[in-house]
PDB file of C-alpha atoms and ligand atoms in Angstrom:
ATOM      1  CA  MET A  16      -1.595  -5.897 -10.954  1.00  0.00           C
ATOM      2  CA  VAL A  17      -3.513  -3.674  -8.086  1.00  0.00           C
ATOM      3  CA  LYS A  18      -6.814  -4.370  -8.908  1.00  0.00           C
ATOM      4  CA  LEU A  19      -9.881  -1.501 -10.080  1.00  0.00           C
ATOM      5  CA  ALA A  20     -13.638  -1.850  -8.174  1.00  0.00           C
ATOM      6  CA  PRO A  21     -15.289   1.054  -8.941  1.00  0.00           C
ATOM      7  CA  SER A  22     -18.094   2.213  -6.484  1.00  0.00           C
ATOM      8  CA  ILE A  23     -21.246   1.349  -7.983  1.00  0.00           C
ATOM      9  CA  LEU A  24     -22.443   4.471  -5.346  1.00  0.00           C
ATOM     10  CA  ALA A  25     -21.625   7.334  -7.362  1.00  0.00           C
ATOM     11  CA  ALA A  26     -22.651   6.317 -10.545  1.00  0.00           C
ATOM     12  CA  ASN A  27     -26.158   7.344 -12.105  1.00  0.00           C
ATOM     13  CA  PHE A  28     -28.558   4.879 -10.967  1.00  0.00           C
ATOM     14  CA  ALA A  29     -31.031   5.703 -14.013  1.00  0.00           C
ATOM     15  CA  ARG A  30     -28.500   4.131 -16.383  1.00  0.00           C
ATOM     16  CA  LEU A  31     -26.623   1.942 -13.799  1.00  0.00           C
ATOM     17  CA  GLU A  32     -25.733  -0.762 -16.758  1.00  0.00           C
ATOM     18  CA  ASP A  33     -24.575   1.408 -19.319  1.00  0.00           C
ATOM     19  CA  HIS A  34     -22.360   2.889 -16.376  1.00  0.00           C
ATOM     20  CA  ALA A  35     -20.882   0.530 -15.279  1.00  0.00           C
ATOM     21  CA  ARG A  36     -20.194  -1.257 -18.618  1.00  0.00           C
ATOM     22  CA  GLU A  37     -18.522   1.516 -18.660  1.00  0.00           C
ATOM     23  CA  ALA A  38     -15.902   0.550 -16.183  1.00  0.00           C
ATOM     24  CA  VAL A  39     -15.735  -2.798 -17.103  1.00  0.00           C
ATOM     25  CA  THR A  40     -15.187  -1.815 -21.087  1.00  0.00           C
ATOM     26  CA  ALA A  41     -12.097   0.826 -19.561  1.00  0.00           C
ATOM     27  CA  GLY A  42     -10.377  -2.327 -17.860  1.00  0.00           C
ATOM     28  CA  ALA A  43     -11.614  -2.539 -13.824  1.00  0.00           C
ATOM     29  CA  GLU A  44     -11.368  -5.777 -12.677  1.00  0.00           C
ATOM     30  CA  TRP A  45     -14.265  -5.586 -10.221  1.00  0.00           C
ATOM     31  CA  LEU A  46     -17.522  -3.669  -9.457  1.00  0.00           C
ATOM     32  CA  HIS A  47     -18.021  -2.524  -5.643  1.00  0.00           C
ATOM     33  CA  ILE A  48     -21.310  -2.209  -4.186  1.00  0.00           C
ATOM     34  CA  ASP A  49     -22.463  -1.052  -1.352  1.00  0.00           C
ATOM     35  CA  VAL A  50     -25.397  -1.873   0.662  1.00  0.00           C
ATOM     36  CA  MET A  51     -26.540   0.501   3.377  1.00  0.00           C
ATOM     37  CA  ASP A  52     -29.463  -0.013   5.778  1.00  0.00           C
ATOM     38  CA  GLY A  53     -29.644   3.486   7.587  1.00  0.00           C
ATOM     39  CA  HIS A  54     -28.853   2.493  11.076  1.00  0.00           C
ATOM     40  CA  PHE A  55     -24.830   0.913  11.059  1.00  0.00           C
ATOM     41  CA  VAL A  56     -24.748   3.939   8.913  1.00  0.00           C
ATOM     42  CA  PRO A  57     -27.022   7.080   8.099  1.00  0.00           C
ATOM     43  CA  ASN A  58     -27.604   6.530   4.642  1.00  0.00           C
ATOM     44  CA  ILE A  59     -30.241   3.718   2.605  1.00  0.00           C
ATOM     45  CA  SER A  60     -28.602   2.892  -0.558  1.00  0.00           C
ATOM     46  CA  ILE A  61     -28.892  -0.760  -2.437  1.00  0.00           C
ATOM     47  CA  GLY A  62     -30.313  -3.951  -1.920  1.00  0.00           C
ATOM     48  CA  PRO A  63     -30.385  -7.519  -3.270  1.00  0.00           C
ATOM     49  CA  LEU A  64     -32.053  -6.369  -6.590  1.00  0.00           C
ATOM     50  CA  ILE A  65     -29.522  -4.132  -8.024  1.00  0.00           C
ATOM     51  CA  VAL A  66     -26.733  -6.835  -7.662  1.00  0.00           C
ATOM     52  CA  GLU A  67     -29.399  -8.560  -9.490  1.00  0.00           C
ATOM     53  CA  ALA A  68     -29.979  -6.110 -11.719  1.00  0.00           C
ATOM     54  CA  LEU A  69     -26.189  -6.106 -13.195  1.00  0.00           C
ATOM     55  CA  ARG A  70     -25.974 -10.211 -13.676  1.00  0.00           C
ATOM     56  CA  PRO A  71     -26.491 -10.131 -17.151  1.00  0.00           C
ATOM     57  CA  LEU A  72     -22.994  -7.537 -17.067  1.00  0.00           C
ATOM     58  CA  LYS A  73     -21.235  -9.934 -15.136  1.00  0.00           C
ATOM     59  CA  LYS A  74     -22.143 -13.136 -17.041  1.00  0.00           C
ATOM     60  CA  GLU A  75     -20.986 -11.027 -20.586  1.00  0.00           C
ATOM     61  CA  THR A  76     -17.755  -9.964 -19.295  1.00  0.00           C
ATOM     62  CA  GLY A  77     -17.120 -11.853 -16.039  1.00  0.00           C
ATOM     63  CA  ILE A  78     -16.867  -8.880 -14.019  1.00  0.00           C
ATOM     64  CA  LEU A  79     -16.694  -9.717 -10.052  1.00  0.00           C
ATOM     65  CA  LEU A  80     -19.367  -8.215  -8.064  1.00  0.00           C
ATOM     66  CA  ASP A  81     -18.063  -7.196  -5.160  1.00  0.00           C
ATOM     67  CA  VAL A  82     -21.064  -6.361  -1.975  1.00  0.00           C
ATOM     68  CA  HIS A  83     -19.566  -4.710   1.357  1.00  0.00           C
ATOM     69  CA  LEU A  84     -22.677  -4.623   3.475  1.00  0.00           C
ATOM     70  CA  MET A  85     -22.967  -1.558   5.758  1.00  0.00           C
ATOM     71  CA  ILE A  86     -25.970  -3.186   7.390  1.00  0.00           C
ATOM     72  CA  GLU A  87     -26.098  -4.333  10.979  1.00  0.00           C
ATOM     73  CA  GLN A  88     -27.577  -8.272  11.672  1.00  0.00           C
ATOM     74  CA  PRO A  89     -25.822  -8.618   7.846  1.00  0.00           C
ATOM     75  CA  GLU A  90     -26.565 -12.818   8.585  1.00  0.00           C
ATOM     76  CA  ARG A  91     -29.994 -11.930   7.733  1.00  0.00           C
ATOM     77  CA  TYR A  92     -29.348 -10.426   3.864  1.00  0.00           C
ATOM     78  CA  ILE A  93     -26.121 -13.096   3.168  1.00  0.00           C
ATOM     79  CA  ALA A  94     -27.866 -16.275   1.250  1.00  0.00           C
ATOM     80  CA  ASP A  95     -30.488 -12.997  -0.854  1.00  0.00           C
ATOM     81  CA  PHE A  96     -26.317 -11.314  -1.874  1.00  0.00           C
ATOM     82  CA  VAL A  97     -24.944 -14.590  -2.903  1.00  0.00           C
ATOM     83  CA  LYS A  98     -28.530 -15.396  -4.684  1.00  0.00           C
ATOM     84  CA  ALA A  99     -28.396 -12.200  -5.957  1.00  0.00           C
ATOM     85  CA  GLY A 100     -25.015 -12.791  -7.919  1.00  0.00           C
ATOM     86  CA  ALA A 101     -22.513 -11.556  -5.248  1.00  0.00           C
ATOM     87  CA  ASP A 102     -18.890 -12.805  -5.976  1.00  0.00           C
ATOM     88  CA  ILE A 103     -17.547 -11.673  -2.465  1.00  0.00           C
ATOM     89  CA  VAL A 104     -19.341 -10.362   0.876  1.00  0.00           C
ATOM     90  CA  THR A 105     -17.736  -8.064   2.941  1.00  0.00           C
ATOM     91  CA  VAL A 106     -18.881  -7.543   6.393  1.00  0.00           C
ATOM     92  CA  HIS A 107     -17.663  -5.086   9.548  1.00  0.00           C
ATOM     93  CA  VAL A 108     -16.196  -6.909  12.705  1.00  0.00           C
ATOM     94  CA  GLU A 109     -18.960  -3.905  14.523  1.00  0.00           C
ATOM     95  CA  THR A 110     -21.431  -5.437  12.870  1.00  0.00           C
ATOM     96  CA  CYS A 111     -20.457  -9.773  13.704  1.00  0.00           C
ATOM     97  CA  PRO A 112     -20.541 -10.834  17.590  1.00  0.00           C
ATOM     98  CA  HIS A 113     -20.014 -14.012  15.478  1.00  0.00           C
ATOM     99  CA  LEU A 114     -17.802 -13.013  12.662  1.00  0.00           C
ATOM    100  CA  HIS A 115     -16.377 -16.696  12.640  1.00  0.00           C
ATOM    101  CA  ARG A 116     -19.667 -18.082  11.762  1.00  0.00           C
ATOM    102  CA  THR A 117     -20.354 -15.243   9.319  1.00  0.00           C
ATOM    103  CA  ILE A 118     -17.010 -15.556   7.619  1.00  0.00           C
ATOM    104  CA  SER A 119     -18.216 -19.646   7.314  1.00  0.00           C
ATOM    105  CA  HIS A 120     -21.762 -18.956   6.168  1.00  0.00           C
ATOM    106  CA  ILE A 121     -20.866 -17.003   3.577  1.00  0.00           C
ATOM    107  CA  LYS A 122     -17.903 -19.299   2.323  1.00  0.00           C
ATOM    108  CA  GLU A 123     -20.432 -22.193   2.625  1.00  0.00           C
ATOM    109  CA  LEU A 124     -22.783 -20.369   0.210  1.00  0.00           C
ATOM    110  CA  GLY A 125     -20.302 -20.400  -2.992  1.00  0.00           C
ATOM    111  CA  ALA A 126     -18.794 -16.466  -1.590  1.00  0.00           C
ATOM    112  CA  LYS A 127     -15.806 -15.402  -0.882  1.00  0.00           C
ATOM    113  CA  ALA A 128     -15.354 -13.625   2.699  1.00  0.00           C
ATOM    114  CA  GLY A 129     -14.279 -10.362   3.581  1.00  0.00           C
ATOM    115  CA  VAL A 130     -13.939  -8.232   6.571  1.00  0.00           C
ATOM    116  CA  THR A 131     -13.682  -4.592   7.040  1.00  0.00           C
ATOM    117  CA  LEU A 132     -13.590  -2.054   9.695  1.00  0.00           C
ATOM    118  CA  ASN A 133     -13.890   1.151  10.664  1.00  0.00           C
ATOM    119  CA  PRO A 134     -11.510   3.898  10.394  1.00  0.00           C
ATOM    120  CA  SER A 135     -11.249   3.717  14.435  1.00  0.00           C
ATOM    121  CA  THR A 136     -11.718   0.456  14.828  1.00  0.00           C
ATOM    122  CA  PRO A 137      -7.915  -1.397  15.993  1.00  0.00           C
ATOM    123  CA  LEU A 138      -6.682  -3.603  13.756  1.00  0.00           C
ATOM    124  CA  GLY A 139      -6.471  -5.698  16.446  1.00  0.00           C
ATOM    125  CA  THR A 140     -10.007  -7.198  16.101  1.00  0.00           C
ATOM    126  CA  LEU A 141      -9.107  -8.475  12.544  1.00  0.00           C
ATOM    127  CA  GLU A 142      -6.473 -10.430  13.981  1.00  0.00           C
ATOM    128  CA  GLU A 143      -8.218 -14.510  14.763  1.00  0.00           C
ATOM    129  CA  ILE A 144     -10.018 -13.926  11.951  1.00  0.00           C
ATOM    130  CA  LEU A 145      -7.606 -12.619   9.230  1.00  0.00           C
ATOM    131  CA  ALA A 146      -6.294 -16.965   8.294  1.00  0.00           C
ATOM    132  CA  ASP A 147     -10.213 -17.382   7.299  1.00  0.00           C
ATOM    133  CA  ALA A 148     -10.890 -14.137   5.290  1.00  0.00           C
ATOM    134  CA  ASP A 149     -10.510 -14.009   1.504  1.00  0.00           C
ATOM    135  CA  LEU A 150     -10.451 -10.310   1.789  1.00  0.00           C
ATOM    136  CA  ALA A 151      -9.722  -7.480   4.281  1.00  0.00           C
ATOM    137  CA  LEU A 152     -10.743  -4.380   3.694  1.00  0.00           C
ATOM    138  CA  ILE A 153      -9.507  -0.992   5.656  1.00  0.00           C
ATOM    139  CA  MET A 154     -12.266   1.642   5.419  1.00  0.00           C
ATOM    140  CA  SER A 155      -9.681   4.861   4.652  1.00  0.00           C
ATOM    141  CA  VAL A 156     -13.177   6.957   5.553  1.00  0.00           C
ATOM    142  CA  ASN A 157     -16.188   6.607   7.912  1.00  0.00           C
ATOM    143  CA  PRO A 158     -18.635   4.782   6.293  1.00  0.00           C
ATOM    144  CA  GLY A 159     -21.754   6.003   4.845  1.00  0.00           C
ATOM    145  CA  PHE A 160     -20.684   8.577   1.925  1.00  0.00           C
ATOM    146  CA  GLY A 161     -19.324   8.291  -1.356  1.00  0.00           C
ATOM    147  CA  GLY A 162     -17.084  11.559  -2.109  1.00  0.00           C
ATOM    148  CA  GLN A 163     -15.508  11.903   1.690  1.00  0.00           C
ATOM    149  CA  LYS A 164     -11.491  12.929   2.096  1.00  0.00           C
ATOM    150  CA  TYR A 165      -9.078  10.165   2.410  1.00  0.00           C
ATOM    151  CA  ILE A 166      -8.428   9.922   6.160  1.00  0.00           C
ATOM    152  CA  PRO A 167      -4.430  10.512   6.126  1.00  0.00           C
ATOM    153  CA  SER A 168      -3.757   7.980   9.335  1.00  0.00           C
ATOM    154  CA  SER A 169      -5.126   5.117   7.037  1.00  0.00           C
ATOM    155  CA  THR A 170      -2.215   4.370   5.394  1.00  0.00           C
ATOM    156  CA  ALA A 171      -0.377   3.438   8.783  1.00  0.00           C
ATOM    157  CA  LYS A 172      -3.033   0.815   8.729  1.00  0.00           C
ATOM    158  CA  ILE A 173      -3.132  -0.385   5.176  1.00  0.00           C
ATOM    159  CA  ARG A 174       1.175  -1.436   6.126  1.00  0.00           C
ATOM    160  CA  ARG A 175       0.304  -2.767   9.474  1.00  0.00           C
ATOM    161  CA  LEU A 176      -2.503  -5.102   8.171  1.00  0.00           C
ATOM    162  CA  ARG A 177      -0.654  -5.783   5.017  1.00  0.00           C
ATOM    163  CA  GLN A 178       2.143  -6.989   7.788  1.00  0.00           C
ATOM    164  CA  MET A 179      -0.059  -8.994   9.384  1.00  0.00           C
ATOM    165  CA  LEU A 180      -1.062 -10.696   5.915  1.00  0.00           C
ATOM    166  CA  ASP A 181       2.380 -11.551   5.526  1.00  0.00           C
ATOM    167  CA  ALA A 182       3.139 -12.826   8.445  1.00  0.00           C
ATOM    168  CA  ILE A 183       0.305 -15.731   8.173  1.00  0.00           C
ATOM    169  CA  ALA A 184       1.267 -16.076   4.697  1.00  0.00           C
ATOM    170  CA  SER A 185      -2.083 -14.989   4.083  1.00  0.00           C
ATOM    171  CA  LYS A 186      -3.618 -14.625   0.214  1.00  0.00           C
ATOM    172  CA  ALA A 187      -6.037 -12.673   1.060  1.00  0.00           C
ATOM    173  CA  PHE A 188      -6.805  -9.475  -0.771  1.00  0.00           C
ATOM    174  CA  LEU A 189      -6.018  -6.318   1.112  1.00  0.00           C
ATOM    175  CA  GLU A 190      -8.408  -4.075  -0.430  1.00  0.00           C
ATOM    176  CA  VAL A 191      -9.065  -0.301   0.408  1.00  0.00           C
ATOM    177  CA  ASP A 192     -12.230   2.318   0.128  1.00  0.00           C
ATOM    178  CA  GLY A 193     -12.928   5.688   0.403  1.00  0.00           C
ATOM    179  CA  GLY A 194     -11.488   8.785  -0.514  1.00  0.00           C
ATOM    180  CA  VAL A 195      -9.127   6.958  -2.951  1.00  0.00           C
ATOM    181  CA  TYR A 196      -7.843   8.945  -6.387  1.00  0.00           C
ATOM    182  CA  ALA A 197      -4.945   9.171  -8.838  1.00  0.00           C
ATOM    183  CA  GLY A 198      -3.464  11.790  -6.408  1.00  0.00           C
ATOM    184  CA  ASN A 199      -3.067   8.648  -3.379  1.00  0.00           C
ATOM    185  CA  ALA A 200      -3.412   5.760  -5.313  1.00  0.00           C
ATOM    186  CA  ALA A 201       0.605   5.318  -4.975  1.00  0.00           C
ATOM    187  CA  GLU A 202       0.802   6.030  -1.296  1.00  0.00           C
ATOM    188  CA  ILE A 203      -1.686   3.541  -1.380  1.00  0.00           C
ATOM    189  CA  VAL A 204      -0.645   0.516  -3.033  1.00  0.00           C
ATOM    190  CA  HIS A 205       2.994   0.888  -1.915  1.00  0.00           C
ATOM    191  CA  ALA A 206       1.566   0.712   1.525  1.00  0.00           C
ATOM    192  CA  GLY A 207       0.667  -3.045   0.613  1.00  0.00           C
ATOM    193  CA  ALA A 208      -3.321  -2.391  -1.374  1.00  0.00           C
ATOM    194  CA  ASP A 209      -4.094  -4.709  -4.345  1.00  0.00           C
ATOM    195  CA  VAL A 210      -7.631  -4.032  -4.377  1.00  0.00           C
ATOM    196  CA  LEU A 211      -8.743  -0.344  -5.132  1.00  0.00           C
ATOM    197  CA  VAL A 212     -12.405   1.214  -4.836  1.00  0.00           C
ATOM    198  CA  ALA A 213     -12.801   4.555  -5.835  1.00  0.00           C
ATOM    199  CA  GLY A 214     -16.368   6.108  -6.529  1.00  0.00           C
ATOM    200  CA  SER A 215     -16.123   9.597  -7.214  1.00  0.00           C
ATOM    201  CA  ALA A 216     -12.775   9.241  -9.074  1.00  0.00           C
ATOM    202  CA  ILE A 217     -14.216   7.084 -11.181  1.00  0.00           C
ATOM    203  CA  PHE A 218     -18.161   8.181 -11.990  1.00  0.00           C
ATOM    204  CA  GLY A 219     -17.679  11.186 -10.510  1.00  0.00           C
ATOM    205  CA  GLY A 220     -16.281  14.790 -12.559  1.00  0.00           C
ATOM    206  CA  THR A 221     -16.089  15.752 -15.742  1.00  0.00           C
ATOM    207  CA  LYS A 222     -13.803  13.184 -17.830  1.00  0.00           C
ATOM    208  CA  SER A 223     -15.067  10.165 -19.219  1.00  0.00           C
ATOM    209  CA  VAL A 224     -14.980   6.975 -16.577  1.00  0.00           C
ATOM    210  CA  ALA A 225     -11.921   5.044 -19.354  1.00  0.00           C
ATOM    211  CA  GLU A 226      -9.709   8.890 -18.563  1.00  0.00           C
ATOM    212  CA  ASN A 227     -10.569   8.441 -14.842  1.00  0.00           C
ATOM    213  CA  ILE A 228      -9.848   4.762 -14.832  1.00  0.00           C
ATOM    214  CA  SER A 229      -6.918   4.801 -16.988  1.00  0.00           C
ATOM    215  CA  ALA A 230      -5.525   7.877 -14.532  1.00  0.00           C
ATOM    216  CA  LEU A 231      -5.719   5.521 -11.537  1.00  0.00           C
ATOM    217  CA  ARG A 232      -4.718   2.652 -13.412  1.00  0.00           C
ATOM    218  CA  SER A 233      -1.370   4.655 -13.818  1.00  0.00           C
ATOM    219  CA  ALA A 234      -1.297   6.209 -10.542  1.00  0.00           C
ATOM    220  CA  SER A 235      -1.186   2.416  -9.182  1.00  0.00           C
ATOM    221  CA  ARG A 236       1.915   1.397 -10.624  1.00  0.00           C
TER     222      ARG A 236
HETATM  223  C1  DX5 B 416     -18.043   4.623   1.921  1.00  0.00           C
HETATM  224  C2  DX5 B 416     -18.290   3.605   0.878  1.00  0.00           C
HETATM  225  C3  DX5 B 416     -17.574   3.665  -0.392  1.00  0.00           C
HETATM  226  C4  DX5 B 416     -17.193   4.812  -1.162  1.00  0.00           C
HETATM  227  C5  DX5 B 416     -16.265   5.179  -1.728  1.00  0.00           C
HETATM  228  O1  DX5 B 416     -19.277   4.157   2.405  1.00  0.00           O
HETATM  229  O2  DX5 B 416     -18.067   2.391   1.593  1.00  0.00           O
HETATM  230  O3  DX5 B 416     -17.303   2.101  -1.161  1.00  0.00           O
HETATM  231  O4  DX5 B 416     -18.832   4.551  -2.176  1.00  0.00           O
HETATM  232  O5  DX5 B 416     -16.471   6.256  -2.625  1.00  0.00           O
HETATM  233  P1  DX5 B 416     -14.971   7.235  -2.460  1.00  0.00           P
HETATM  234  O6  DX5 B 416     -14.506   6.699  -4.125  1.00  0.00           O
HETATM  235  O7  DX5 B 416     -16.168   8.206  -3.789  1.00  0.00           O
HETATM  236  O8  DX5 B 416     -14.684   7.752  -1.564  1.00  0.00           O
HETATM  237 ZN1   ZN B 417     -17.844   0.297  -0.284  1.00  0.00          ZN
END
Protein backbone atom coordinates (compact mmCIF):
# COMPACT_ATOMS: atom_id res chain seq x y z
CA MET A 1 0.00 0.00 0.00
CA VAL A 2 1.13 3.53 -0.77
CA LYS A 3 2.30 5.45 2.29
CA LEU A 4 1.06 8.96 3.01
CA ALA A 5 3.43 11.55 4.45
CA PRO A 6 1.51 14.69 5.42
CA SER A 7 3.78 17.75 5.25
CA ILE A 8 3.44 19.65 8.51
CA LEU A 9 4.50 22.83 6.69
CA ALA A 10 0.81 23.29 5.90
CA ALA A 11 -0.34 22.49 9.46
CA ASN A 12 -1.33 25.02 12.08
CA PHE A 13 1.90 25.59 14.02
CA ALA A 14 0.02 27.01 16.99
CA ARG A 15 -1.49 23.58 17.53
CA LEU A 16 1.05 21.44 15.73
CA GLU A 17 0.85 18.32 17.87
CA ASP A 18 -2.96 18.16 17.64
CA HIS A 19 -2.93 18.76 13.91
CA ALA A 20 -0.24 16.15 13.36
CA ARG A 21 -2.11 13.74 15.63
CA GLU A 22 -5.25 14.11 13.48
CA ALA A 23 -3.22 12.99 10.47
CA VAL A 24 -1.74 10.01 12.32
CA THR A 25 -5.12 8.96 13.70
CA ALA A 26 -6.55 9.15 10.19
CA GLY A 27 -3.94 6.62 9.06
CA ALA A 28 -0.93 8.59 7.80
CA GLU A 29 2.20 6.44 8.08
CA TRP A 30 4.86 9.17 8.10
CA LEU A 31 5.08 12.86 8.92
CA HIS A 32 7.06 14.94 6.41
CA ILE A 33 9.07 17.79 7.91
CA ASP A 34 10.32 20.50 5.55
CA VAL A 35 13.48 22.24 6.69
CA MET A 36 14.32 25.48 4.82
CA ASP A 37 17.22 27.84 5.40
CA GLY A 38 16.51 30.97 3.34
CA HIS A 39 19.64 30.22 1.25
CA PHE A 40 19.16 27.02 -0.74
CA VAL A 41 15.48 27.93 -0.94
CA PRO A 42 13.96 31.39 -0.44
CA ASN A 43 11.87 30.43 2.58
CA ILE A 44 12.78 29.72 6.22
CA SER A 45 10.84 27.09 8.13
CA ILE A 46 11.59 24.46 10.73
CA GLY A 47 14.59 23.41 12.83
CA PRO A 48 15.44 20.43 15.04
CA LEU A 49 13.35 21.86 17.92
CA ILE A 50 10.16 21.17 16.02
CA VAL A 51 11.24 17.60 15.29
CA GLU A 52 11.88 17.20 18.99
CA ALA A 53 8.42 18.59 19.76
CA LEU A 54 6.91 15.78 17.69
CA ARG A 55 8.86 13.10 19.52
CA PRO A 56 6.18 12.29 22.12
CA LEU A 57 3.69 11.72 19.28
CA LYS A 58 6.22 9.48 17.55
CA LYS A 59 6.78 7.51 20.75
CA GLU A 60 3.06 7.12 21.30
CA THR A 61 2.01 6.19 17.77
CA GLY A 62 5.12 4.80 16.05
CA ILE A 63 4.86 7.36 13.23
CA LEU A 64 8.05 7.88 11.20
CA LEU A 65 9.53 11.37 11.05
CA ASP A 66 10.63 12.05 7.47
CA VAL A 67 12.92 15.08 7.41
CA HIS A 68 13.53 16.87 4.09
CA LEU A 69 16.57 19.15 4.31
CA MET A 70 16.36 22.08 1.88
CA ILE A 71 19.46 23.71 3.33
CA GLU A 72 23.01 24.44 2.29
CA GLN A 73 25.74 22.33 3.89
CA PRO A 74 23.21 19.89 5.36
CA GLU A 75 26.03 17.81 6.90
CA ARG A 76 26.35 20.50 9.59
CA TYR A 77 22.89 19.72 10.97
CA ILE A 78 22.24 16.02 10.26
CA ALA A 79 23.32 14.85 13.73
CA ASP A 80 21.05 17.44 15.38
CA PHE A 81 18.04 16.24 13.40
CA VAL A 82 18.72 12.57 14.10
CA LYS A 83 19.18 13.35 17.79
CA ALA A 84 15.88 15.25 17.73
CA GLY A 85 14.09 12.15 16.40
CA ALA A 86 14.38 12.07 12.60
CA ASP A 87 13.95 8.53 11.23
CA ILE A 88 14.66 9.47 7.62
CA VAL A 89 16.89 12.33 6.52
CA THR A 90 16.75 13.38 2.88
CA VAL A 91 19.33 15.67 1.30
CA HIS A 92 19.44 17.42 -2.08
CA VAL A 93 22.12 16.44 -4.62
CA GLU A 94 22.49 20.18 -5.34
CA THR A 95 23.75 20.81 -1.80
CA CYS A 96 26.07 17.80 -1.42
CA PRO A 97 29.32 17.72 -3.40
CA HIS A 98 30.26 14.59 -1.41
CA LEU A 99 26.89 12.90 -1.50
CA HIS A 100 28.25 9.42 -0.75
CA ARG A 101 29.92 10.73 2.40
CA THR A 102 26.76 12.55 3.47
CA ILE A 103 24.58 9.46 2.92
CA SER A 104 27.05 7.31 4.87
CA HIS A 105 27.02 9.84 7.70
CA ILE A 106 23.20 9.71 7.93
CA LYS A 107 23.28 5.91 8.09
CA GLU A 108 26.09 5.81 10.65
CA LEU A 109 23.90 7.96 12.89
CA GLY A 110 21.20 5.28 12.65
CA ALA A 111 18.71 7.00 10.35
CA LYS A 112 17.56 6.08 6.86
CA ALA A 113 19.15 8.14 4.10
CA GLY A 114 17.17 9.80 1.32
CA VAL A 115 18.35 11.66 -1.77
CA THR A 116 16.41 14.19 -3.80
CA LEU A 117 16.77 16.69 -6.62
CA ASN A 118 15.10 19.82 -7.97
CA PRO A 119 12.71 19.56 -10.93
CA SER A 120 15.37 20.88 -13.33
CA THR A 121 18.16 18.60 -12.08
CA PRO A 122 18.68 15.53 -14.28
CA LEU A 123 17.99 12.09 -12.80
CA GLY A 124 21.45 11.00 -13.93
CA THR A 125 22.88 12.87 -10.92
CA LEU A 126 21.37 10.13 -8.71
CA GLU A 127 22.61 7.18 -10.73
CA GLU A 128 25.79 6.41 -8.80
CA ILE A 129 24.21 6.84 -5.36
CA LEU A 130 20.88 5.04 -5.81
CA ALA A 131 22.17 1.68 -4.59
CA ASP A 132 23.14 3.30 -1.27
CA ALA A 133 19.92 5.25 -0.75
CA ASP A 134 17.00 4.11 1.40
CA LEU A 135 14.72 6.64 -0.29
CA ALA A 136 14.72 8.64 -3.52
CA LEU A 137 12.48 11.69 -3.66
CA ILE A 138 11.20 13.36 -6.80
CA MET A 139 10.46 17.04 -6.22
CA SER A 140 7.41 17.82 -8.32
CA VAL A 141 7.55 21.55 -7.51
CA ASN A 142 10.49 23.89 -7.03
CA PRO A 143 11.31 23.49 -3.34
CA GLY A 144 10.63 26.37 -0.96
CA PHE A 145 6.89 26.68 -0.56
CA GLY A 146 3.80 24.60 0.02
CA GLY A 147 0.68 25.02 -2.07
CA GLN A 148 2.33 25.08 -5.52
CA LYS A 149 1.08 23.32 -8.64
CA TYR A 150 2.42 19.90 -9.61
CA ILE A 151 4.84 20.17 -12.55
CA PRO A 152 3.39 17.77 -15.18
CA SER A 153 6.76 16.52 -16.49
CA SER A 154 7.40 15.04 -13.02
CA THR A 155 5.33 11.99 -13.93
CA ALA A 156 7.78 10.91 -16.65
CA LYS A 157 10.65 11.51 -14.23
CA ILE A 158 8.97 9.28 -11.60
CA ARG A 159 8.55 6.56 -14.23
CA ARG A 160 12.24 6.77 -15.19
CA LEU A 161 13.34 6.68 -11.57
CA ARG A 162 11.16 3.61 -10.98
CA GLN A 163 12.95 1.91 -13.89
CA MET A 164 16.37 2.88 -12.50
CA LEU A 165 15.48 1.48 -9.04
CA ASP A 166 14.04 -1.73 -10.48
CA ALA A 167 17.10 -2.21 -12.69
CA ILE A 168 19.34 -2.45 -9.60
CA ALA A 169 16.68 -4.31 -7.57
CA SER A 170 16.65 -1.43 -5.10
CA LYS A 171 14.17 -1.56 -2.24
CA ALA A 172 14.40 2.21 -1.72
CA PHE A 173 11.17 4.12 -1.29
CA LEU A 174 10.19 6.32 -4.22
CA GLU A 175 8.64 9.41 -2.68
CA VAL A 176 6.99 12.33 -4.49
CA ASP A 177 6.68 15.82 -3.01
CA GLY A 178 4.86 18.91 -4.22
CA GLY A 179 1.37 19.62 -5.52
CA VAL A 180 0.10 16.12 -4.76
CA TYR A 181 -3.67 15.88 -4.27
CA ALA A 182 -6.51 13.43 -4.88
CA GLY A 183 -6.74 14.56 -8.51
CA ASN A 184 -3.22 13.44 -9.50
CA ALA A 185 -2.44 10.74 -6.92
CA ALA A 186 -3.41 7.85 -9.21
CA GLU A 187 -1.18 9.13 -12.02
CA ILE A 188 1.75 9.48 -9.59
CA VAL A 189 1.27 6.04 -8.04
CA HIS A 190 0.86 4.36 -11.42
CA ALA A 191 4.14 5.96 -12.50
CA GLY A 192 5.84 4.13 -9.62
CA ALA A 193 5.65 6.22 -6.43
CA ASP A 194 5.17 4.42 -3.12
CA VAL A 195 5.20 7.40 -0.74
CA LEU A 196 3.14 10.55 -1.32
CA VAL A 197 3.91 13.80 0.49
CA ALA A 198 0.98 16.19 0.72
CA GLY A 199 0.73 19.44 2.65
CA SER A 200 -2.13 21.65 1.51
CA ALA A 201 -4.19 18.68 0.25
CA ILE A 202 -4.18 17.29 3.81
CA PHE A 203 -4.01 20.30 6.17
CA GLY A 204 -5.50 23.01 3.93
CA GLY A 205 -9.03 23.68 2.65
CA THR A 206 -12.29 23.39 4.51
CA LYS A 207 -12.57 19.64 4.98
CA SER A 208 -11.16 17.76 7.95
CA VAL A 209 -7.72 16.20 7.92
CA ALA A 210 -9.38 12.76 8.17
CA GLU A 211 -11.60 13.44 5.14
CA ASN A 212 -8.62 14.71 3.14
CA ILE A 213 -6.52 11.68 4.04
CA SER A 214 -9.28 9.30 3.14
CA ALA A 215 -9.80 11.05 -0.25
CA LEU A 216 -6.09 10.83 -0.98
CA ARG A 217 -5.98 7.21 0.14
CA SER A 218 -8.85 6.14 -2.13
CA ALA A 219 -7.39 8.10 -5.05
CA SER A 220 -4.03 6.34 -4.66
CA ARG A 221 -5.41 2.83 -4.98
C1 LIG B 1 8.16 22.13 -0.87
C2 LIG B 1 8.11 21.10 0.25
C3 LIG B 1 6.88 20.28 0.22
C4 LIG B 1 5.61 21.03 0.48
C5 LIG B 1 4.46 20.25 -0.08
O1 LIG B 1 9.36 22.79 -0.78
O2 LIG B 1 9.20 20.23 0.11
O3 LIG B 1 6.99 19.18 1.14
O4 LIG B 1 5.37 21.28 1.83
O5 LIG B 1 3.33 21.02 0.02
P1 LIG B 1 2.11 20.86 -0.97
O6 LIG B 1 1.60 19.46 -0.81
O7 LIG B 1 1.15 21.89 -0.49
O8 LIG B 1 2.61 21.10 -2.37
ZN1 LIG C 1 9.27 18.32 1.34
